[in-house]
Amino acid sequence: LIYWHEDSKIVLYDLKNDIGEQDDVSERYPAQTNALKKLLRQHLLSVEARMPTYKSNGQPVPYPSAG
């Protein structure tokens, strides 16, 4: 699972079969994607992770949505 801060996009890759990360499978596996997003969000909150800020307005990038 990768969370792109620039546009809050979530992508998921099957690294066993796609080591080059060419085929985003997040739409094919929505349950797994949402579970991983939730885990990522919970972790970031638990460690009070500082998110990068947008250059355009100085606001922090939001944590990934819970699903």
CSV table of C-alpha atoms in Angstrom, one decimal:
chain,number,residue,atom,x,y,z
A,1,LEU,CA,0.0,0.0,0.0
A,2,ILE,CA,1.3,3.4,-0.9
A,3,TYR,CA,-0.3,6.7,0.2
A,4,TRP,CA,0.6,9.6,-2.2
A,5,HIS,CA,0.6,12.8,-0.2
A,6,GLU,CA,0.3,15.1,-3.2
A,7,ASP,CA,-3.2,13.9,-4.1
A,8,SER,CA,-4.2,11.6,-1.2
A,9,LYS,CA,-4.2,8.7,-3.7
A,10,ILE,CA,-3.9,5.1,-2.4
A,11,VAL,CA,-2.4,2.4,-4.6
A,12,LEU,CA,-1.8,-1.3,-3.8
A,13,TYR,CA,0.6,-3.6,-5.6
A,14,ASP,CA,1.0,-7.4,-5.6
A,15,LEU,CA,4.8,-7.4,-5.1
A,16,LYS,CA,5.0,-11.2,-5.5
A,17,ASN,CA,3.7,-10.9,-9.1
A,18,ASP,CA,4.4,-7.3,-9.9
A,19,ILE,CA,7.8,-6.3,-8.5
A,20,GLY,CA,7.9,-3.3,-10.8
A,21,GLU,CA,4.8,-1.8,-9.3
A,22,GLN,CA,3.0,-1.4,-12.6
A,23,ASP,CA,-0.5,-2.8,-11.9
A,24,ASP,CA,-2.5,-1.0,-9.1
A,25,VAL,CA,-4.8,-3.7,-7.7
A,26,SER,CA,-6.5,-1.5,-5.1
A,27,GLU,CA,-9.8,-1.5,-7.0
A,28,ARG,CA,-9.7,-5.3,-7.4
A,29,TYR,CA,-9.1,-5.8,-3.7
A,30,PRO,CA,-11.1,-3.1,-1.9
A,31,ALA,CA,-11.5,-5.0,1.3
A,32,GLN,CA,-7.7,-5.5,1.7
A,33,THR,CA,-7.0,-1.9,0.5
A,34,ASN,CA,-9.4,-0.5,3.1
A,35,ALA,CA,-8.0,-2.7,5.9
A,36,LEU,CA,-4.4,-1.6,5.1
A,37,LYS,CA,-5.6,2.1,4.9
A,38,LYS,CA,-7.2,1.8,8.3
A,39,LEU,CA,-4.0,0.2,9.7
A,40,LEU,CA,-1.8,3.0,8.2
A,41,ARG,CA,-4.1,5.7,9.6
A,42,GLN,CA,-4.2,4.1,13.1
A,43,HIS,CA,-0.4,3.9,13.1
A,44,LEU,CA,0.1,7.5,12.0
A,45,LEU,CA,-2.3,8.7,14.7
A,46,SER,CA,-0.7,6.5,17.4
A,47,VAL,CA,2.7,7.9,16.8
A,48,GLU,CA,1.4,11.4,16.2
A,49,ALA,CA,3.1,11.5,12.8
A,50,ARG,CA,3.8,14.9,11.4
A,51,MET,CA,2.5,15.1,7.9
A,52,PRO,CA,4.1,17.2,5.2
A,53,THR,CA,2.5,20.5,4.3
A,54,TYR,CA,1.1,21.7,1.0
A,55,LYS,CA,3.3,24.4,-0.5
A,56,SER,CA,0.3,26.2,-1.8
A,57,ASN,CA,-1.4,26.9,1.5
A,58,GLY,CA,0.9,25.6,4.3
A,59,GLN,CA,-1.8,23.2,5.6
A,60,PRO,CA,-0.8,19.7,6.6
A,61,VAL,CA,-1.6,16.8,4.3
A,62,PRO,CA,-4.5,14.8,5.9
A,63,TYR,CA,-4.0,11.3,7.2
A,64,PRO,CA,-5.4,8.7,4.9
A,65,SER,CA,-9.2,8.2,5.2
A,66,ALA,CA,-10.3,5.3,7.4
A,67,GLY,CA,-11.9,3.5,4.5
